[in-house]
């Protein structure tokens, strides 16, 4: 039981990227891909807990949630949605370039993706700042005086609106954290690609980090309507 | 030393886990010892309420998160899953090592909490006590459980991918040993359930650190939501604990009855059924916490229903022994212990699923006795059986058989003496989590404490002779039990890449009728 994994002997027909415990590159690729998909399943369950909390409190405190939701700036949210969708497209292009072995274009698209990711985080920071200035951040200094659209007489409950913002910050914050991690992963990809680590035979990390990035995008596709949009018209 | 700490060999990582999990088992055991000592007399003479609360919380957190959940998958599963399916390693060896490091980080964090005073929330971290009143140590303890959760998630993910992608040629799903089926089902629960407790604990921490009051009643937050999210993981977690143990029992009973498992397909699929149904019964922990009668009825029904696949297993194991050539080696004695104790634990679970009875015994020692019959009588018995069974494979040495039998007997007697009185105590009304009790409960409590002492001997004794056997034990050979299964077709201990020649599987699981040689009675 000596530990000689690192020193495993590679036969000439054994590509250097093929780790010792796999038979073929195809098996290795399929294995990594299944692992990533399963990881994304755990991520769905992870965010699921918060979506569950959102759903229950929204049903319970509908009017206060609507009023609080209307106070968020939908324009910034829509802009960010567009930015993120474009970044998903550049990511998809990066994966395609990796498949075709276009190493320079791969790096270009990865850098574009990182750029759009950074823009998203910048806009998010601006939105957080606005909420901070408006005293809409949960805690001792929280106050909420906005009115519910079409119901000027309704006085939103301070606790329940604070609950909305608790969920808003928890969900968008967790999403932003995932984006930061994604940017780190892409920085790694850029460096690895620059060193010529990838080829048409081996580009698994690009594909898997691509999957991760699309997942983060999909989470936002749910967050945007739930937090920004669906309470706009009706009070 | 360095070659061990940086190893990516699943067999070595299993042994790393064995050391660290055994260490936490003893920490949890010390807590249990202190609890039982305090309960020897009706008055609070050893500790007072505050300390006692910390004791049972520490016992629960250590035993649930750091012992019961990882014990079988991370030790025996890690060692055996690749061997049993004919793979060179798990699919992601480096992630496997990372899981162990996550376990260690979480463990160190928890030890820090323990040394600096501990927490007193109970292992369930119920809000609003944990978010608004308990000491800030809750944050650290919650983070420890959170990190431990990721260790568990990555282990489960690794197993599922390995079982899908790394099987040897000819190892079809219908030829997979039931140990593998059990670990597959366990892994499903690990990857689907654990993220939910992870986010729940994160929300508790966010509430304490940043006032994001998602469970805060002052903002209209609902503590019941916490309980639902908590049990959505923590009930399936009991299946993370018991399913791998059931896998062990299938292997033991087949080997020591010299027969193919009766109803192989039913036993295999009942593991999957338990994993799926396990997600639909969580609210039976909350019958008295406030829920509609209709919801309670449905959860009660589903809880009865999940008894069916467990019963299928027990009946099929029994049927396997019928007309088998049963022999009574140590692992088989543990398997017998499992069958009896798990059956008692399971059936009392049905008492608790009954809405009327549950109200009478909620939060009493009846519940404590019930889950210890399943967790200790089930999981630990099966783990000890499996450890003895595969000890020759892991170490290349046999343990001393007569001592093994004696230890199994001591543990069985000690266990029953500890926990059977607790059924009676609970039924006549002794609540759990109190450090004092009325004098009329003393006789049963003294019996329980006496039993715990015997049980402790039953666990310490194997420690001694297993370590002894490493040096002085008889050399085991490749297959001392003449058992079926791929893991016995390689040397003991196996080489780094498990098999000298890549195996090709052309036989069914448990083909004991084709193995002519009868094992020697040791």
Tab-separated table of N, CA and C in Angstrom, chain A residues 1-6 8 19-23 27-28 30-36 38-43 45-50 52-53 56-57 60-61 137-140 157-163 165-167 169-170 174, chain B residues 3 6-9 11-12 15 79 88-94 146 150 153-154 157 160-161 164-166 191-192 195-196 198-199 202-203 206 210-216 218-222 225 229 232 493-497 502:
chain	number	residue	atom	x	y	z
A	1	UNK	N	0.826	-1.207	0.000
A	1	UNK	CA	0.000	0.000	0.000
A	1	UNK	C	0.862	1.260	0.000
A	2	UNK	N	1.996	1.225	-0.687
A	2	UNK	CA	2.831	2.417	-0.722
A	2	UNK	C	2.166	3.461	-1.605
A	3	UNK	N	2.518	4.688	-1.375
A	3	UNK	CA	1.826	5.754	-2.079
A	3	UNK	C	2.631	6.187	-3.290
A	4	UNK	N	2.359	5.569	-4.412
A	4	UNK	CA	3.158	5.883	-5.589
A	4	UNK	C	2.302	6.443	-6.701
A	5	UNK	N	1.151	7.078	-6.320
A	5	UNK	CA	0.285	7.640	-7.354
A	5	UNK	C	1.042	8.611	-8.242
A	6	UNK	N	1.790	9.483	-7.585
A	6	UNK	CA	2.449	10.550	-8.332
A	6	UNK	C	3.469	9.959	-9.299
A	8	UNK	N	3.252	7.125	-10.796
A	8	UNK	CA	2.703	6.083	-11.658
A	8	UNK	C	3.361	6.148	-13.031
A	19	UNK	N	-5.124	10.504	-15.739
A	19	UNK	CA	-4.680	10.075	-14.418
A	19	UNK	C	-4.725	8.548	-14.325
A	20	UNK	N	-3.856	8.051	-13.409
A	20	UNK	CA	-3.564	6.621	-13.406
A	20	UNK	C	-4.777	5.729	-13.250
A	21	UNK	N	-5.836	6.212	-12.561
A	21	UNK	CA	-6.909	5.277	-12.232
A	21	UNK	C	-8.008	5.220	-13.290
A	22	UNK	N	-7.795	5.914	-14.412
A	22	UNK	CA	-8.749	5.801	-15.507
A	22	UNK	C	-8.156	4.984	-16.641
A	23	UNK	N	-9.045	4.340	-17.410
A	23	UNK	CA	-8.590	3.563	-18.556
A	23	UNK	C	-8.349	4.474	-19.761
A	27	UNK	N	-13.287	8.125	-20.494
A	27	UNK	CA	-13.801	7.775	-19.164
A	27	UNK	C	-13.507	8.904	-18.170
A	28	UNK	N	-12.294	9.445	-18.265
A	28	UNK	CA	-11.920	10.515	-17.345
A	28	UNK	C	-12.807	11.739	-17.543
A	30	UNK	N	-15.884	11.834	-18.891
A	30	UNK	CA	-17.247	11.564	-18.442
A	30	UNK	C	-17.351	11.608	-16.928
A	31	UNK	N	-16.313	11.119	-16.276
A	31	UNK	CA	-16.318	11.088	-14.815
A	31	UNK	C	-16.334	12.501	-14.248
A	32	UNK	N	-15.450	13.338	-14.779
A	32	UNK	CA	-15.380	14.716	-14.288
A	32	UNK	C	-16.695	15.436	-14.537
A	33	UNK	N	-17.282	15.180	-15.697
A	33	UNK	CA	-18.510	15.859	-16.058
A	33	UNK	C	-19.647	15.446	-15.114
A	34	UNK	N	-19.769	14.141	-14.851
A	34	UNK	CA	-20.807	13.681	-13.924
A	34	UNK	C	-20.598	14.288	-12.539
A	35	UNK	N	-19.343	14.356	-12.130
A	35	UNK	CA	-19.054	14.944	-10.823
A	35	UNK	C	-19.525	16.388	-10.755
A	36	UNK	N	-19.284	17.143	-11.821
A	36	UNK	CA	-19.696	18.551	-11.820
A	36	UNK	C	-21.213	18.677	-11.774
A	38	UNK	N	-23.322	16.604	-10.514
A	38	UNK	CA	-23.795	16.270	-9.168
A	38	UNK	C	-23.515	17.409	-8.199
A	39	UNK	N	-22.359	18.061	-8.380
A	39	UNK	CA	-22.066	19.200	-7.516
A	39	UNK	C	-23.116	20.289	-7.713
A	40	UNK	N	-23.525	20.494	-8.969
A	40	UNK	CA	-24.548	21.514	-9.219
A	40	UNK	C	-25.872	21.111	-8.579
A	41	UNK	N	-26.155	19.809	-8.515
A	41	UNK	CA	-27.359	19.359	-7.808
A	41	UNK	C	-27.298	19.796	-6.346
A	42	UNK	N	-26.120	19.634	-5.731
A	42	UNK	CA	-26.024	20.055	-4.326
A	42	UNK	C	-26.210	21.566	-4.220
A	43	UNK	N	-25.753	22.305	-5.228
A	43	UNK	CA	-25.936	23.761	-5.214
A	43	UNK	C	-27.412	24.123	-5.315
A	45	UNK	N	-29.863	22.393	-4.154
A	45	UNK	CA	-30.445	22.169	-2.829
A	45	UNK	C	-30.018	23.274	-1.856
A	46	UNK	N	-28.778	23.736	-2.019
A	46	UNK	CA	-28.243	24.782	-1.145
A	46	UNK	C	-29.073	26.057	-1.289
A	47	UNK	N	-29.243	26.516	-2.537
A	47	UNK	CA	-30.066	27.704	-2.757
A	47	UNK	C	-31.529	27.406	-2.455
A	48	UNK	N	-31.923	26.141	-2.618
A	48	UNK	CA	-33.317	25.755	-2.402
A	48	UNK	C	-33.818	26.130	-1.018
A	49	UNK	N	-32.964	25.988	-0.009
A	49	UNK	CA	-33.371	26.351	1.342
A	49	UNK	C	-33.811	27.806	1.416
A	50	UNK	N	-33.071	28.679	0.733
A	50	UNK	CA	-33.421	30.098	0.779
A	50	UNK	C	-34.662	30.395	-0.065
A	52	UNK	N	-37.071	28.437	-0.437
A	52	UNK	CA	-38.173	27.953	0.395
A	52	UNK	C	-38.571	29.025	1.410
A	53	UNK	N	-37.557	29.617	2.076
A	53	UNK	CA	-37.845	30.669	3.055
A	53	UNK	C	-38.542	31.840	2.359
A	56	UNK	N	-42.271	31.005	1.580
A	56	UNK	CA	-43.157	30.958	2.737
A	56	UNK	C	-43.446	32.365	3.250
A	57	UNK	N	-42.414	33.188	3.383
A	57	UNK	CA	-42.637	34.524	3.933
A	57	UNK	C	-43.378	35.412	2.934
A	60	UNK	N	-46.878	34.676	3.415
A	60	UNK	CA	-47.349	35.109	4.720
A	60	UNK	C	-47.478	36.636	4.803
A	61	UNK	N	-46.514	37.327	4.242
A	61	UNK	CA	-46.465	38.798	4.379
A	61	UNK	C	-46.473	39.439	3.001
A	137	UNK	N	-30.939	48.323	5.079
A	137	UNK	CA	-30.157	47.151	5.474
A	137	UNK	C	-30.637	46.687	6.845
A	138	UNK	N	-31.003	45.402	6.993
A	138	UNK	CA	-31.526	44.914	8.276
A	138	UNK	C	-30.562	45.214	9.415
A	139	UNK	N	-31.131	45.493	10.571
A	139	UNK	CA	-30.316	45.812	11.738
A	139	UNK	C	-30.968	46.936	12.519
A	140	UNK	N	-30.213	47.506	13.453
A	140	UNK	CA	-30.774	48.494	14.368
A	140	UNK	C	-31.264	49.744	13.643
A	157	UNK	N	-45.276	46.958	7.357
A	157	UNK	CA	-44.762	46.534	8.659
A	157	UNK	C	-43.237	46.556	8.657
A	158	UNK	N	-42.659	47.199	9.684
A	158	UNK	CA	-41.194	47.340	9.726
A	158	UNK	C	-40.492	45.976	9.794
A	159	UNK	N	-41.063	45.078	10.598
A	159	UNK	CA	-40.434	43.757	10.741
A	159	UNK	C	-40.485	42.963	9.454
A	160	UNK	N	-41.664	42.950	8.807
A	160	UNK	CA	-41.834	42.103	7.627
A	160	UNK	C	-41.032	42.617	6.435
A	161	UNK	N	-40.961	43.960	6.303
A	161	UNK	CA	-40.139	44.474	5.205
A	161	UNK	C	-38.660	44.175	5.478
A	162	UNK	N	-38.295	44.239	6.748
A	162	UNK	CA	-36.917	43.897	7.096
A	162	UNK	C	-36.626	42.428	6.759
A	163	UNK	N	-37.655	41.605	6.957
A	163	UNK	CA	-37.525	40.197	6.590
A	163	UNK	C	-37.220	40.063	5.094
A	165	UNK	N	-35.762	42.198	3.186
A	165	UNK	CA	-34.387	42.593	2.881
A	165	UNK	C	-33.375	41.599	3.456
A	166	UNK	N	-33.732	40.937	4.557
A	166	UNK	CA	-32.859	39.866	5.048
A	166	UNK	C	-32.685	38.810	3.962
A	167	UNK	N	-33.816	38.411	3.380
A	167	UNK	CA	-33.757	37.377	2.344
A	167	UNK	C	-33.046	37.906	1.102
A	169	UNK	N	-30.700	40.208	0.901
A	169	UNK	CA	-29.246	40.255	1.062
A	169	UNK	C	-28.653	38.861	1.171
A	170	UNK	N	-29.358	37.958	1.847
A	170	UNK	CA	-28.823	36.595	1.960
A	170	UNK	C	-28.712	35.948	0.580
A	174	UNK	N	-25.225	35.516	-1.340
A	174	UNK	CA	-24.716	34.175	-1.610
A	174	UNK	C	-24.426	34.007	-3.100
B	3	UNK	N	4.032	11.116	3.531
B	3	UNK	CA	3.385	10.305	2.506
B	3	UNK	C	1.968	9.947	2.932
B	6	UNK	N	-0.308	13.410	2.622
B	6	UNK	CA	-0.548	13.869	1.249
B	6	UNK	C	-1.039	12.733	0.360
B	7	UNK	N	-1.385	11.607	0.953
B	7	UNK	CA	-1.764	10.453	0.152
B	7	UNK	C	-3.079	10.718	-0.584
B	8	UNK	N	-3.224	10.134	-1.764
B	8	UNK	CA	-4.530	10.170	-2.414
B	8	UNK	C	-5.065	8.753	-2.572
B	9	UNK	N	-4.412	7.800	-1.925
B	9	UNK	CA	-4.855	6.412	-1.967
B	9	UNK	C	-6.077	6.252	-1.056
B	11	UNK	N	-7.367	3.823	0.309
B	11	UNK	CA	-7.191	2.914	1.446
B	11	UNK	C	-6.494	3.628	2.598
B	12	UNK	N	-5.504	4.454	2.240
B	12	UNK	CA	-4.822	5.207	3.296
B	12	UNK	C	-5.723	6.281	3.877
B	15	UNK	N	-7.850	4.906	6.421
B	15	UNK	CA	-7.180	4.677	7.707
B	15	UNK	C	-6.998	5.998	8.466
B	79	UNK	N	-12.573	2.534	2.024
B	79	UNK	CA	-11.635	1.441	1.777
B	79	UNK	C	-12.201	0.476	0.739
B	88	UNK	N	-9.371	1.137	-9.480
B	88	UNK	CA	-8.051	1.413	-8.900
B	88	UNK	C	-8.134	2.403	-7.755
B	89	UNK	N	-9.150	3.249	-7.794
B	89	UNK	CA	-9.309	4.255	-6.742
B	89	UNK	C	-10.707	4.846	-6.881
B	90	UNK	N	-11.065	5.769	-5.994
B	90	UNK	CA	-12.287	6.530	-6.186
B	90	UNK	C	-12.106	7.439	-7.393
B	91	UNK	N	-13.234	7.963	-7.906
B	91	UNK	CA	-13.162	8.781	-9.109
B	91	UNK	C	-12.300	10.023	-8.888
B	92	UNK	N	-12.404	10.642	-7.716
B	92	UNK	CA	-11.681	11.886	-7.460
B	92	UNK	C	-10.803	11.722	-6.216
B	93	UNK	N	-9.623	11.141	-6.379
B	93	UNK	CA	-8.785	10.864	-5.202
B	93	UNK	C	-8.402	12.121	-4.429
B	94	UNK	N	-8.137	13.221	-5.136
B	94	UNK	CA	-7.709	14.418	-4.415
B	94	UNK	C	-8.859	15.048	-3.648
B	146	UNK	N	-21.165	22.905	9.538
B	146	UNK	CA	-21.240	23.293	8.124
B	146	UNK	C	-20.066	22.705	7.334
B	150	UNK	N	-19.717	19.640	4.274
B	150	UNK	CA	-19.089	19.592	2.952
B	150	UNK	C	-18.180	18.382	2.807
B	153	UNK	N	-20.636	15.827	1.841
B	153	UNK	CA	-21.126	16.014	0.472
B	153	UNK	C	-20.101	15.477	-0.535
B	154	UNK	N	-18.827	15.819	-0.319
B	154	UNK	CA	-17.817	15.406	-1.301
B	154	UNK	C	-17.591	13.896	-1.256
B	157	UNK	N	-20.582	12.506	-3.229
B	157	UNK	CA	-20.416	12.782	-4.656
B	157	UNK	C	-19.384	11.830	-5.265
B	160	UNK	N	-20.908	8.281	-5.700
B	160	UNK	CA	-21.875	8.130	-6.796
B	160	UNK	C	-21.136	8.086	-8.128
B	161	UNK	N	-20.224	9.032	-8.329
B	161	UNK	CA	-19.508	9.070	-9.602
B	161	UNK	C	-18.681	7.792	-9.769
B	164	UNK	N	-20.866	4.896	-10.732
B	164	UNK	CA	-21.339	4.998	-12.113
B	164	UNK	C	-20.235	4.740	-13.130
B	165	UNK	N	-19.057	5.290	-12.875
B	165	UNK	CA	-18.086	5.386	-13.959
B	165	UNK	C	-16.876	4.460	-13.833
B	166	UNK	N	-16.651	3.868	-12.656
B	166	UNK	CA	-15.373	3.192	-12.435
B	166	UNK	C	-15.497	1.680	-12.281
B	191	UNK	N	-25.844	13.971	-0.827
B	191	UNK	CA	-25.723	15.131	-1.710
B	191	UNK	C	-27.027	15.908	-1.814
B	192	UNK	N	-28.172	15.267	-1.533
B	192	UNK	CA	-29.424	16.016	-1.625
B	192	UNK	C	-29.803	16.680	-0.305
B	195	UNK	N	-26.729	19.843	1.696
B	195	UNK	CA	-26.701	21.277	1.375
B	195	UNK	C	-27.791	22.057	2.091
B	196	UNK	N	-28.904	21.408	2.418
B	196	UNK	CA	-30.001	22.127	3.063
B	196	UNK	C	-29.624	22.500	4.500
B	198	UNK	N	-26.628	22.884	5.414
B	198	UNK	CA	-25.541	23.850	5.261
B	198	UNK	C	-26.111	25.256	5.165
B	199	UNK	N	-27.098	25.446	4.284
B	199	UNK	CA	-27.634	26.806	4.129
B	199	UNK	C	-28.386	27.222	5.386
B	202	UNK	N	-25.897	28.429	7.754
B	202	UNK	CA	-25.404	29.729	7.280
B	202	UNK	C	-26.384	30.830	7.665
B	203	UNK	N	-27.677	30.552	7.498
B	203	UNK	CA	-28.673	31.570	7.831
B	203	UNK	C	-28.652	31.892	9.326
B	206	UNK	N	-25.647	34.088	9.737
B	206	UNK	CA	-25.910	35.429	9.203
B	206	UNK	C	-26.804	36.217	10.158
B	210	UNK	N	-24.967	39.416	11.145
B	210	UNK	CA	-25.370	40.581	10.349
B	210	UNK	C	-26.845	40.949	10.519
B	211	UNK	N	-27.521	40.373	11.500
B	211	UNK	CA	-28.920	40.679	11.758
B	211	UNK	C	-29.830	40.389	10.569
B	212	UNK	N	-29.454	39.428	9.722
B	212	UNK	CA	-30.381	39.030	8.663
B	212	UNK	C	-31.368	38.043	9.289
B	213	UNK	N	-32.462	38.603	9.836
B	213	UNK	CA	-33.280	37.813	10.754
B	213	UNK	C	-34.302	36.913	10.110
B	214	UNK	N	-33.831	35.907	9.387
B	214	UNK	CA	-34.789	35.081	8.658
B	214	UNK	C	-35.598	34.187	9.603
B	215	UNK	N	-35.051	33.864	10.763
B	215	UNK	CA	-35.826	33.071	11.730
B	215	UNK	C	-36.242	33.921	12.943
B	216	UNK	N	-36.020	35.234	12.880
B	216	UNK	CA	-36.195	36.089	14.055
B	216	UNK	C	-37.672	36.414	14.276
B	218	UNK	N	-39.049	38.532	16.085
B	218	UNK	CA	-39.325	39.975	16.166
B	218	UNK	C	-39.675	40.558	14.802
B	219	UNK	N	-39.131	39.956	13.736
B	219	UNK	CA	-39.421	40.452	12.384
B	219	UNK	C	-40.554	39.664	11.742
B	220	UNK	N	-41.184	38.782	12.505
B	220	UNK	CA	-42.185	37.906	11.905
B	220	UNK	C	-41.574	36.624	11.397
B	221	UNK	N	-40.312	36.384	11.743
B	221	UNK	CA	-39.662	35.143	11.330
B	221	UNK	C	-40.219	33.959	12.093
B	222	UNK	N	-40.150	32.806	11.489
B	222	UNK	CA	-40.820	31.642	12.054
B	222	UNK	C	-39.793	30.602	12.508
B	225	UNK	N	-39.876	27.365	10.733
B	225	UNK	CA	-39.201	27.215	9.444
B	225	UNK	C	-37.821	26.613	9.669
B	229	UNK	N	-36.472	23.126	8.027
B	229	UNK	CA	-35.242	23.028	7.232
B	229	UNK	C	-34.228	22.113	7.913
B	232	UNK	N	-35.332	18.538	7.556
B	232	UNK	CA	-35.308	18.082	6.158
B	232	UNK	C	-33.973	17.404	5.858
B	493	UNK	N	-2.759	-6.547	3.032
B	493	UNK	CA	-3.554	-5.452	2.452
B	493	UNK	C	-3.325	-5.344	0.944
B	494	UNK	N	-4.272	-4.740	0.241
B	494	UNK	CA	-4.168	-4.690	-1.216
B	494	UNK	C	-3.040	-3.762	-1.675
B	495	UNK	N	-2.497	-4.001	-2.882
B	495	UNK	CA	-1.473	-3.095	-3.411
B	495	UNK	C	-2.068	-1.716	-3.716
B	496	UNK	N	-1.214	-0.718	-3.970
B	496	UNK	CA	-1.680	0.657	-4.151
B	496	UNK	C	-2.821	0.763	-5.157
B	497	UNK	N	-2.680	0.080	-6.287
B	497	UNK	CA	-3.729	0.181	-7.294
B	497	UNK	C	-4.717	-0.967	-7.182
B	502	UNK	N	-5.990	-6.102	-13.876
B	502	UNK	CA	-7.307	-5.474	-13.888
B	502	UNK	C	-8.386	-6.555	-13.903
